[in-house]
XYZ file of C-alpha atoms in Angstrom:
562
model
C -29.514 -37.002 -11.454
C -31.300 -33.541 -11.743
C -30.226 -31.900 -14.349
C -28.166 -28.915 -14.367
C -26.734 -25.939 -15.905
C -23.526 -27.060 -16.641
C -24.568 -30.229 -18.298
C -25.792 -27.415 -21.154
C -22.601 -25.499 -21.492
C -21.717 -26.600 -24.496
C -24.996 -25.783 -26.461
C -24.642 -23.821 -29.414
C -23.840 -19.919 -28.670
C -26.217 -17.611 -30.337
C -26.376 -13.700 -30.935
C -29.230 -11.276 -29.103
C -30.206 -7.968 -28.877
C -33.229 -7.581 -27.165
C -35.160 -6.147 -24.040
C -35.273 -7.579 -20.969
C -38.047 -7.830 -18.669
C -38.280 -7.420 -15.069
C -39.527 -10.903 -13.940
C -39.443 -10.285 -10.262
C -38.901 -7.646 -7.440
C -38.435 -3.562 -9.016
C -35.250 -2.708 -11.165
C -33.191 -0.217 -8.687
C -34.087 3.367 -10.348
C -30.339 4.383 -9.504
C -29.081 1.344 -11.122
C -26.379 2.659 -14.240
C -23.691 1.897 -15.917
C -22.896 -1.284 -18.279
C -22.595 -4.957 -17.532
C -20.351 -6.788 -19.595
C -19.608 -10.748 -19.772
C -17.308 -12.653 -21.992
C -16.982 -16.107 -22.918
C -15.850 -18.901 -25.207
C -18.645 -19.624 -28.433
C -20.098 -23.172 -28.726
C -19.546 -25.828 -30.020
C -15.649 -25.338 -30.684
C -13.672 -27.714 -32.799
C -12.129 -29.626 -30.163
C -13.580 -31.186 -28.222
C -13.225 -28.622 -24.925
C -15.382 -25.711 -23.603
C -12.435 -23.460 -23.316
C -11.245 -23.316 -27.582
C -14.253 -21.448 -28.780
C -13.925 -17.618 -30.316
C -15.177 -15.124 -28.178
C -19.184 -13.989 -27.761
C -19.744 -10.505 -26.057
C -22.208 -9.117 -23.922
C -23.540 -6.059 -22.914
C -26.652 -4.765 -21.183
C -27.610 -1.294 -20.965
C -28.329 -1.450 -17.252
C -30.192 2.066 -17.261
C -33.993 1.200 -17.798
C -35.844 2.835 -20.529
C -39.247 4.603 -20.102
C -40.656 1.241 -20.223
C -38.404 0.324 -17.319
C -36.218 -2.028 -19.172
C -32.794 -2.869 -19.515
C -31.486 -3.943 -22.205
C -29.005 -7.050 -23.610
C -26.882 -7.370 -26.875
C -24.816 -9.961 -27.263
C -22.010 -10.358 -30.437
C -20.027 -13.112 -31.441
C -16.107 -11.379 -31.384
C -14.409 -11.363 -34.893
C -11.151 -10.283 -35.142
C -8.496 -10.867 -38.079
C -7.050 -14.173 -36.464
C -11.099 -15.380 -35.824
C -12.024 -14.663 -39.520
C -9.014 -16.056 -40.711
C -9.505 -19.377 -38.871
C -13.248 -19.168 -39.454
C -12.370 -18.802 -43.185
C -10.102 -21.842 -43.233
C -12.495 -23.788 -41.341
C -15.162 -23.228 -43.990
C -12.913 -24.147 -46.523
C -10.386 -26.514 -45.773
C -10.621 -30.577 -44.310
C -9.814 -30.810 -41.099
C -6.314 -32.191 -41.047
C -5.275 -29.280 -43.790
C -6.587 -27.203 -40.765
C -4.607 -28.905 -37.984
C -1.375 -29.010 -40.520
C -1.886 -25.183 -41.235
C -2.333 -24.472 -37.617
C 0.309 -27.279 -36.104
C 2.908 -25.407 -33.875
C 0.594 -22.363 -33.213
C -2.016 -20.697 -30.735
C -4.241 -18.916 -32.489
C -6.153 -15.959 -30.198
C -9.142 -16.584 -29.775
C -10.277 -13.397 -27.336
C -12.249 -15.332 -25.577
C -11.803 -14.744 -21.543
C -11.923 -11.610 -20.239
C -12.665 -7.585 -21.359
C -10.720 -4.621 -19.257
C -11.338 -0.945 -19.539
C -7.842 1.712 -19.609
C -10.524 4.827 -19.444
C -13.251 4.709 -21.762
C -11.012 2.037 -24.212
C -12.351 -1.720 -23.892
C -9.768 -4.357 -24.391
C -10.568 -7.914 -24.763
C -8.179 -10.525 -23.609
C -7.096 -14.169 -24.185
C -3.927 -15.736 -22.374
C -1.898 -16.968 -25.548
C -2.796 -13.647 -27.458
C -2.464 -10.070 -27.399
C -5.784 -8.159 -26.089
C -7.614 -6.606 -28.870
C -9.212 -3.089 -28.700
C -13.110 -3.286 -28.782
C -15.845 -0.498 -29.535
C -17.984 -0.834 -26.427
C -20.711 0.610 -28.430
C -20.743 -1.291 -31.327
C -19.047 -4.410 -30.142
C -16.280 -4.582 -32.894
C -13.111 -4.450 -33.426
C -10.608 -1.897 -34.203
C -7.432 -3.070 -33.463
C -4.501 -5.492 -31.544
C -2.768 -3.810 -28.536
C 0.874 -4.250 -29.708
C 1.817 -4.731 -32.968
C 3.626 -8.078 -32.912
C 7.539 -6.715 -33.624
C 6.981 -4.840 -30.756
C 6.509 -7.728 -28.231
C 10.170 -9.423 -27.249
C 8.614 -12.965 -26.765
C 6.976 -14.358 -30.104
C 6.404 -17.693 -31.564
C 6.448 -16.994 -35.096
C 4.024 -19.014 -37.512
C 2.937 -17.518 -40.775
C -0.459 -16.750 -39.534
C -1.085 -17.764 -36.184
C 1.980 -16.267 -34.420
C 1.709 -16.804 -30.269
C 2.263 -13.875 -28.864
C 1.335 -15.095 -24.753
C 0.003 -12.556 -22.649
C -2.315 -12.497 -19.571
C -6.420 -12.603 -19.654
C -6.492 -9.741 -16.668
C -4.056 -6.441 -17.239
C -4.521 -3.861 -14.985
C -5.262 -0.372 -15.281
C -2.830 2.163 -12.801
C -4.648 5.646 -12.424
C -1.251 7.344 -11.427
C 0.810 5.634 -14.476
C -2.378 6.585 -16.465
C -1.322 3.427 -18.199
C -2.102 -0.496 -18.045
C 0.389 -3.235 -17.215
C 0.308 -7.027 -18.430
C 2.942 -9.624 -19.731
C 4.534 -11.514 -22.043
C 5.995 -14.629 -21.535
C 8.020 -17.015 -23.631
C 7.328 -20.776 -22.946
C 9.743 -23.813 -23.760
C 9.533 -27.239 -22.744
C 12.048 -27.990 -20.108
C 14.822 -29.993 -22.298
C 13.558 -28.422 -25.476
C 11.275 -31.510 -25.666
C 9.452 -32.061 -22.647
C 5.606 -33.427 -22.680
C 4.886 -32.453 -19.059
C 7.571 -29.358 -18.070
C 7.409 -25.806 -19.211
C 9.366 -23.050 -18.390
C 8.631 -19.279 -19.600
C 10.392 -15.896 -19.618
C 8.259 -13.102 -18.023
C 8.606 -9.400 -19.632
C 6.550 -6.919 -17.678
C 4.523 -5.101 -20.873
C 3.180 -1.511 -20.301
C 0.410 0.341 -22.588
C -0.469 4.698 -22.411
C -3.623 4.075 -24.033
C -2.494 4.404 -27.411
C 0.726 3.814 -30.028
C 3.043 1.026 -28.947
C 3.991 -0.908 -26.038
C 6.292 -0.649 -23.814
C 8.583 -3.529 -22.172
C 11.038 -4.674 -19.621
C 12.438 -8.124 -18.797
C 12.472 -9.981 -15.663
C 14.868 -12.842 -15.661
C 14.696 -13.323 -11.657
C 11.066 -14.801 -12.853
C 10.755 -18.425 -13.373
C 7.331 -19.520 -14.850
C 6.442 -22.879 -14.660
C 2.409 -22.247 -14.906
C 1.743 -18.557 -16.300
C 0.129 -15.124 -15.347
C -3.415 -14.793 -15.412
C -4.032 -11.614 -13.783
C -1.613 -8.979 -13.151
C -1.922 -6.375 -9.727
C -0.201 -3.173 -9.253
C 0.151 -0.738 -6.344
C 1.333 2.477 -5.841
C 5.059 1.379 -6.134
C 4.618 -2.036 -7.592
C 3.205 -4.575 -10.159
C 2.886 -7.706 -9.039
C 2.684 -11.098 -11.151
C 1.287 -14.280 -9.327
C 1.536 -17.862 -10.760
C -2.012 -19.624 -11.550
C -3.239 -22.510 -10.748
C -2.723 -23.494 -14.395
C -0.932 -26.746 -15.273
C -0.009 -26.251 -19.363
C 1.297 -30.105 -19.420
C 2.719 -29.882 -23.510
C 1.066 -32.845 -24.136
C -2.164 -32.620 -22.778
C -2.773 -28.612 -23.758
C -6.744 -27.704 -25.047
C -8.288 -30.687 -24.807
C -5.519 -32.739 -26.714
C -4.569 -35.730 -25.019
C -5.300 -36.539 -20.800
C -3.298 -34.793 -18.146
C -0.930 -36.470 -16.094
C 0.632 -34.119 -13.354
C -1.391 -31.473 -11.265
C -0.500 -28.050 -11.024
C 1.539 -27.113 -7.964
C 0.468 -26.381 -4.794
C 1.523 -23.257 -4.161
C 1.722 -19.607 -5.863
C 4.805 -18.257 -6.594
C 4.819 -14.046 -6.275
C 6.810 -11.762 -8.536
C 7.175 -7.960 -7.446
C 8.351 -5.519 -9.516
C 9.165 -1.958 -8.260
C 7.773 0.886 -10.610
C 10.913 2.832 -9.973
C 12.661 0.441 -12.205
C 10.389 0.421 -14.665
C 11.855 3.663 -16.294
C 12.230 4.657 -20.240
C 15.836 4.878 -20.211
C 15.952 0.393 -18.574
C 12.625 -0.262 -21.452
C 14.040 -3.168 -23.021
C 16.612 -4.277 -20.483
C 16.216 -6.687 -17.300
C 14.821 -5.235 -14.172
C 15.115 -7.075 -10.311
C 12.049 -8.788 -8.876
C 11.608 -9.749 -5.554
C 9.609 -13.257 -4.993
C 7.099 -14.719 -2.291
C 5.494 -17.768 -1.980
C 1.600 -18.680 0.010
C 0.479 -22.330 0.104
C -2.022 -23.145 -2.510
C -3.108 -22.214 -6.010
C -3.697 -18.820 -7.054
C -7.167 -18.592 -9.346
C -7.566 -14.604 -9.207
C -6.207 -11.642 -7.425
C -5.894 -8.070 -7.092
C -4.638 -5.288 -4.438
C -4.606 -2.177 -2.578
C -3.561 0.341 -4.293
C -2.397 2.180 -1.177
C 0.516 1.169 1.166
C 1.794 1.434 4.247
C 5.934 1.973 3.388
C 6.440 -1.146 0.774
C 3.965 -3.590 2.708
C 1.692 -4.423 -0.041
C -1.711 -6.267 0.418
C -2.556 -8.889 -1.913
C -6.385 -10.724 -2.005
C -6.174 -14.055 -3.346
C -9.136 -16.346 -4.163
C -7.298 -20.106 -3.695
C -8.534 -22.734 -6.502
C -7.793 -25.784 -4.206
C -8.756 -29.347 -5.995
C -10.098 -27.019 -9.139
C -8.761 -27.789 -12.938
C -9.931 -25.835 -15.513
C -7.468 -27.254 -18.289
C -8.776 -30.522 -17.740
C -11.236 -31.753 -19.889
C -13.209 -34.665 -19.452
C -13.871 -37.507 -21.378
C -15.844 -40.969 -22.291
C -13.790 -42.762 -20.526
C -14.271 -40.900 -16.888
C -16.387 -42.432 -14.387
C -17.876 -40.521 -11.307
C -15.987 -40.278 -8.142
C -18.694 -41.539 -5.721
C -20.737 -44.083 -7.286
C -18.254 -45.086 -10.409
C -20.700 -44.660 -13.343
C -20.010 -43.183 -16.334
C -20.263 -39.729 -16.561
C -22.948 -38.099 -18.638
C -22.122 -37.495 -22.098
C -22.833 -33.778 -22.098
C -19.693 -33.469 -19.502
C -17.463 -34.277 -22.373
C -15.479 -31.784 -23.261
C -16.081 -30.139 -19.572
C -14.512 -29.863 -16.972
C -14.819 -31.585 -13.700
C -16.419 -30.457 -10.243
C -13.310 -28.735 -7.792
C -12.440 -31.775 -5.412
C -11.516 -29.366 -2.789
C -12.983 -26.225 -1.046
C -11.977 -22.975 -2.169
C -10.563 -20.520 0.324
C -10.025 -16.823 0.194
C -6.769 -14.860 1.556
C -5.291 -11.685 2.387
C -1.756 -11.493 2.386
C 0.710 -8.346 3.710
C 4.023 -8.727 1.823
C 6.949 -6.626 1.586
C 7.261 -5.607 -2.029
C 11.463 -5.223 -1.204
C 11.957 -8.670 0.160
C 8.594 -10.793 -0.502
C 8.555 -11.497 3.171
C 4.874 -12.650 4.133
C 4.199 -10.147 6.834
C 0.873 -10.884 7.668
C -2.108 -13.875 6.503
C -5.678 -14.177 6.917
C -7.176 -17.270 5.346
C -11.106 -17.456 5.134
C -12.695 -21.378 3.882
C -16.049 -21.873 4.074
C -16.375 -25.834 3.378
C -19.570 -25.774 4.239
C -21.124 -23.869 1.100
C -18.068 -22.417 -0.922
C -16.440 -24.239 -3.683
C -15.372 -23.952 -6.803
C -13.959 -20.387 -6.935
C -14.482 -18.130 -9.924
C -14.267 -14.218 -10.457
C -14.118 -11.252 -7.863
C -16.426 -8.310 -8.329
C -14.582 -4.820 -6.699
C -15.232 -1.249 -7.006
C -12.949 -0.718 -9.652
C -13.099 3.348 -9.490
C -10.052 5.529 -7.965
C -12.081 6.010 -5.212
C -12.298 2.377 -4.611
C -9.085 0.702 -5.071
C -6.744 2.672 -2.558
C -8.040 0.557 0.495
C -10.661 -2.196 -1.090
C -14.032 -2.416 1.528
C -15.728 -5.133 0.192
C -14.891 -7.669 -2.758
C -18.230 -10.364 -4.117
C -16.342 -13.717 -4.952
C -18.578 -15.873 -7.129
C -18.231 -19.912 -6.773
C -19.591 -22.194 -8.599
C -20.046 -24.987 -6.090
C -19.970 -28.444 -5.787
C -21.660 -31.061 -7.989
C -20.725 -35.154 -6.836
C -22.608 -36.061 -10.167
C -20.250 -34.076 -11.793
C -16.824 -34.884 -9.901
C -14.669 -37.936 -11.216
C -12.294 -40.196 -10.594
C -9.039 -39.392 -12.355
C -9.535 -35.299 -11.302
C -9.675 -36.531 -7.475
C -6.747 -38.483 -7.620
C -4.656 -36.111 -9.462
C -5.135 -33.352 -6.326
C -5.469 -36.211 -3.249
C -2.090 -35.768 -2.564
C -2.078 -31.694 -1.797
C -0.658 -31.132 1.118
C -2.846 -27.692 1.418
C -5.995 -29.737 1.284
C -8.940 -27.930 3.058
C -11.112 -31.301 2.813
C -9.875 -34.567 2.820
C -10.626 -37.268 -0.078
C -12.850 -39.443 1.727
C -14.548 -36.912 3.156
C -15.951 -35.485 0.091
C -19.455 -34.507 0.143
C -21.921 -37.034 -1.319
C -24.574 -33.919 -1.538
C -24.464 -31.192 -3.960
C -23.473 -27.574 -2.697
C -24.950 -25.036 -4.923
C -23.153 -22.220 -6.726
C -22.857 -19.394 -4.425
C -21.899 -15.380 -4.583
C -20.623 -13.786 -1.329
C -18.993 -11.307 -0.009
C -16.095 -10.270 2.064
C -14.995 -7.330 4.150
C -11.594 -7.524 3.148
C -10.141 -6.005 6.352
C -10.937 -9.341 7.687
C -12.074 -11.418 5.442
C -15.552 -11.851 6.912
C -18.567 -13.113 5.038
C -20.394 -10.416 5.330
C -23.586 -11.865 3.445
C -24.008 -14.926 0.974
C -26.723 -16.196 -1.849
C -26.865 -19.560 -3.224
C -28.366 -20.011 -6.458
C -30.898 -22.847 -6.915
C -29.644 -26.242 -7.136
C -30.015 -26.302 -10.609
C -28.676 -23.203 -11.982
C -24.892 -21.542 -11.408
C -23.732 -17.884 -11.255
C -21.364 -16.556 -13.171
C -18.839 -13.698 -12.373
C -20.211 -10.915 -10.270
C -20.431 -7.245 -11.014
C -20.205 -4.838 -8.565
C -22.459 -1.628 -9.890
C -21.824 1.462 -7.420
C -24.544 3.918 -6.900
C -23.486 7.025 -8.976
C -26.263 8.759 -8.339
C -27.551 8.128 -4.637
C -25.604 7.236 -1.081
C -26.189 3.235 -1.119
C -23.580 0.614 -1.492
C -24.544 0.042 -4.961
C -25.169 -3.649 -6.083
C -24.014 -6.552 -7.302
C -25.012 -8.441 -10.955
C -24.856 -12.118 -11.627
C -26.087 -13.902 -15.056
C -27.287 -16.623 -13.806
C -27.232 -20.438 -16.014
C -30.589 -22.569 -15.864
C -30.946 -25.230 -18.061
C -33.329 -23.897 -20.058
C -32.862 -20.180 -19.734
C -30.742 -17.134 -18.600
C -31.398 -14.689 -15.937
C -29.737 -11.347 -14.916
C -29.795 -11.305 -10.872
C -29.693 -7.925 -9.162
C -28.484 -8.108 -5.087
C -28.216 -5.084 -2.798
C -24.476 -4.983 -2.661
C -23.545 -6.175 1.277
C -27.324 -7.863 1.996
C -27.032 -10.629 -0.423
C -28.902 -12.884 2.384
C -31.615 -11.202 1.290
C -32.194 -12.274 -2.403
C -32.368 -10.966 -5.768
C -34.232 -7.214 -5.525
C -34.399 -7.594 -9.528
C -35.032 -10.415 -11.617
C -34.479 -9.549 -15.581
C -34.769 -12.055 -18.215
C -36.332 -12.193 -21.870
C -38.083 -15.325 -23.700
C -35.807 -17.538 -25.179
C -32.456 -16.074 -23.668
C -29.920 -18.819 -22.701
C -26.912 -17.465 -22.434
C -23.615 -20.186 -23.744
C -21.015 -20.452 -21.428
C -19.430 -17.385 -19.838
C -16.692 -16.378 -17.245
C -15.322 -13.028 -16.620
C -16.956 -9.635 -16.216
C -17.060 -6.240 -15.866
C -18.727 -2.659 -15.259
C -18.023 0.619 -17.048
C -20.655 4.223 -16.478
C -20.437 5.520 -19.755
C -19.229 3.858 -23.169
C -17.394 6.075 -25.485
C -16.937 4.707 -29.637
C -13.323 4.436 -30.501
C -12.249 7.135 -32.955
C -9.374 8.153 -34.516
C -6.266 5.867 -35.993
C -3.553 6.544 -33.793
C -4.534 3.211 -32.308
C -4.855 0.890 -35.306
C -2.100 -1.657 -35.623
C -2.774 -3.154 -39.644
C -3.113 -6.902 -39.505
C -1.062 -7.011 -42.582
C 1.901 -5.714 -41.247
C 2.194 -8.291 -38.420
C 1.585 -10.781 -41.023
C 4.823 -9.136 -42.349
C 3.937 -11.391 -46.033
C 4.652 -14.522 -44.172
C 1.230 -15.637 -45.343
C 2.587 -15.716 -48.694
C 4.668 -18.781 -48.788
C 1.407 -20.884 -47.771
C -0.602 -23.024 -50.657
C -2.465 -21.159 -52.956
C -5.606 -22.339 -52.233
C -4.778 -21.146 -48.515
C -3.829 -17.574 -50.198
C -7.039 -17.383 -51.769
C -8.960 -17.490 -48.394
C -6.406 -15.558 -46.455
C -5.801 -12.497 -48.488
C -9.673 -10.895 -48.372
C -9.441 -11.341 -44.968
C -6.213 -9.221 -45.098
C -7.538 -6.971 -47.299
C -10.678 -6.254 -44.656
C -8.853 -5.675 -41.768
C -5.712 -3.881 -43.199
């Protein structure tokens, strides 16, 4: 078995701040701008990739005289973090899980989003947290938690579920995500869920805003949220949150459906005399499994066009264990898969969907597979600027292939039965397809140009970097995993056939385990208080009722972030 990447994910994270040095081709002299990337620390406490706090990274894409860029990276602290970082420290392990039993604590772990200059980082069962993009720290939660209709109340862990990917509107000058409420079906269900979706909107500072949706019926949750001119749209994920099996604890026993359910929501609705009242939806459903998505932001009437990247045969709550054995030859899997997550068992297509936002009637479908070297879908890169969104040109959709020494047994069986499949069962590949970045004219969905990474390394979320300065198409970032190291890739936006034109690494730089991305041109420090939401106040003294030697650790942490 060569070894790989991903059998190193779950190496202990560390913190850098450091230069980076060009290690092949020339850095692009028009090259600006920031490159973030976000992902979950190592080792976590259970045994899964996916319950880690956050670590941030930036690099300073801009070279210096010297010619080099440059890369910080920060473990993210915010009150819940220190709080269960404190508790860990100080209590046994089953006072922790008895403290924590019946919560979600957020660990802002999965994704960062810019309204403007302001940097929010995200985490699906939490509220996004505003970030200094200069200093990497935080100043405050979006929200304070009264202000949210749809909380789980726990004395210091509250969950408060929102969405990993908001999305900024230049006309609302706002951004929109979600809350949703979650019960198992029955009130006691192990493997059914059902959740309440309010449609959350935030100006940029003071409170939220909210409306609720009761046409909605969540089974799986929101990941990302799209808007248009006239419309936000909420699509279900491929996201199976069996009760019993959530994070790691305990196996999975149902897959997630096979299809993606569509909620549209008409802006004109959305007005501050309903805020707080229920709003209509209209609903569509597309065979297979949503993973990401995003839209025009111009239409044509109410036909809206939706870009879906498919997760067919892919599980990312599904961790692995001792016990798995390999889907091809039967072994045992290797031990640094546990608490991983399986290869996809299924190719990973790509889709552009016209729908009418009054009706949810699929218009129009283009569906783009590529068995032969795409699977395993992660992120989109897009041009994220105004002048990009209204018709999308091009969108970089980053995979992260296909790995037979990595794919086992119980995952393939759970997803055999799809009736979407793109690949059947026994015709699974018994070669490896490497982790890949491509990318797409959207009109069609062509591939306009690909890159696969070496066998042994995989790319993580691309970042599309326009040319602010100069009349090319810009280019495209990937941090690249090796096993031993980390390297920042650099591709001439549509002629990724042609390699890397930049190569930037530093010694001893191996990045953890990251996922989601993002670009901003200028960073801007976070000043004033009209954002600040005091972490005491959401506590609202609950905290107070706990043991005192739980007091003791909780209040200083109170006390620093109040």
């Amino acid at each position: 078995m060569k070894d790989h990447a991903e059998l190193h994910v779950t190496e202990p994270s560390r913190e850098y701040d450091t230069p980076l040095d060009v290690i092949h081709g020339t850095w692009p002299a028009n090259l600006r701008g920031h490159a973030f990337i976000i992902g979950p620390t190592q080792p976590t406490a259970v045994p899964f990739v996916w319950v880690g706090p956050g670590i941030v990274t930036r690099v300073d894409l801009e070279a210096t005289a010297d010619r080099r860029p440059h890369w910080i990276s920060k473990f993210v602290v915010t009150p819940e973090i220190a709080v269960l970082g404190a508790l860990a420290m100080t209590h046994e392990p089953q006072e922790l899980a008895a403290l924590a039993a019946g919560s979600a604590p957020c660990l802002t772990n999965t994704s960062m989003h810019f309204l403007g200059p302001q940097m929010l980082l995200t985490h699906d069962p939490g509220r996004p947290a505003l970030f200094d993009p200069v200093s990497l720290t935080y100043r405050s939660y979006v929200g304070g938690l009264a202000a949210y209709p749809a909380v789980n109340e726990h004395p210091l862990f509250a969950n408060c579920w929102t969405t990993a990917h908001p999305v900024e509107d230049p006309d609302e000058g706002c951004m929109w995500w979600c809350n949703q409420h979650y019960r198992p079906l029955g009130g006691r269900s192990l493997t059914d869920a059902e959740g309440t979706l309010h449609i959350v909107r935030w100006r940029g500072n003071g409170e939220i805003d909210w409306w609720a949706a009761p046409g909605a019926r969540i089974m799986q949750g929101i990941h990302e949220v799209a808007c248009t001119q006239d419309y936000v749209i909420f699509c279900e994920v491929g996201f199976q949150p069996e009760m019993g099996a959530i994070a790691g604890m305990g196996q999975r026993t149902k897959p997630h459906m096979p299809w993606t359910d569509i909620y549209l929501v008409a802006k004109r609705d959305l007005t501050d005399a309903r805020k707080g009242r229920s709003v209509p939806v209209s609903h569509a459903r597309v065979p297979r499994e949503a993973f990401h998505q995003f839209a025009d932001y111009e239409q044509e009437g109410d036909d809206i066009v939706l870009y879906v990247a498919h997760s067919n045969g892919q599980d990312v709550n599904f961790p692995l264990d001792a016990n798995d054995r390999l889907w091809h030859s039967k072994e045992p899997i290797p031990k640094a898969m546990i608490a991983y997550m399986s290869s996809p068992s299924d190719a990973s297509p790509v889709a552009r969907y016209v729908i009418d936002g009054r009706t949810g009637e699929i218009k129009h479908h283009t569906v783009c597979s590529r068995p032969d070297r795409l699977w395993g879908a992660q992120l989109y890169g897009r041009d994220v600027r105004p002048q990009g969104i209204g018709r999308h040109r091009y969108a970089w959709q980053a995979y992260g292939g296909y790995r037979p020494d990595m794919l086992v047994e119980r995952q393939v069986q759970m997803y055999a039965g799809n009736p979407y499949r793109i690949v059947d069962v026994d015709q699974l590949p018994e070669d490896p397809i490497p982790s890949a970045v491509s990318c797409h004219r959207l009109d069609d969905l062509e591939v306009v140009s690909s890159y696969a990474f070496p066998e042994e390394a995989y790319g993580q979320s691309p970042i599309y970097a326009p040319d602010t300065v100069g009349d090319s198409e810009g280019w495209v970032l990937s941090f690249v995993q090796f096993p031993d190291r980390t390297e920042l890739y650099v591709f001439d936006a549509t002629e990724l056939d042609n390699g890397p034109v930049a190569i930037a690494s530093a010694p001893g730089l191996k990045q953890s385990y990251q996922v989601h991305s993002a670009w901003v041109r200028t960073l801007t420090p976070v000043e004033g208080s009209h954002h600040f939401q005091p972490y005491a106040r959401d506590l609202a003294g609950r905290w107070e009722s706990l043991p005192a030697k739980t007091k003791a650790v909780v209040k200083p942490v109170i006390d620093q972030f109040s």
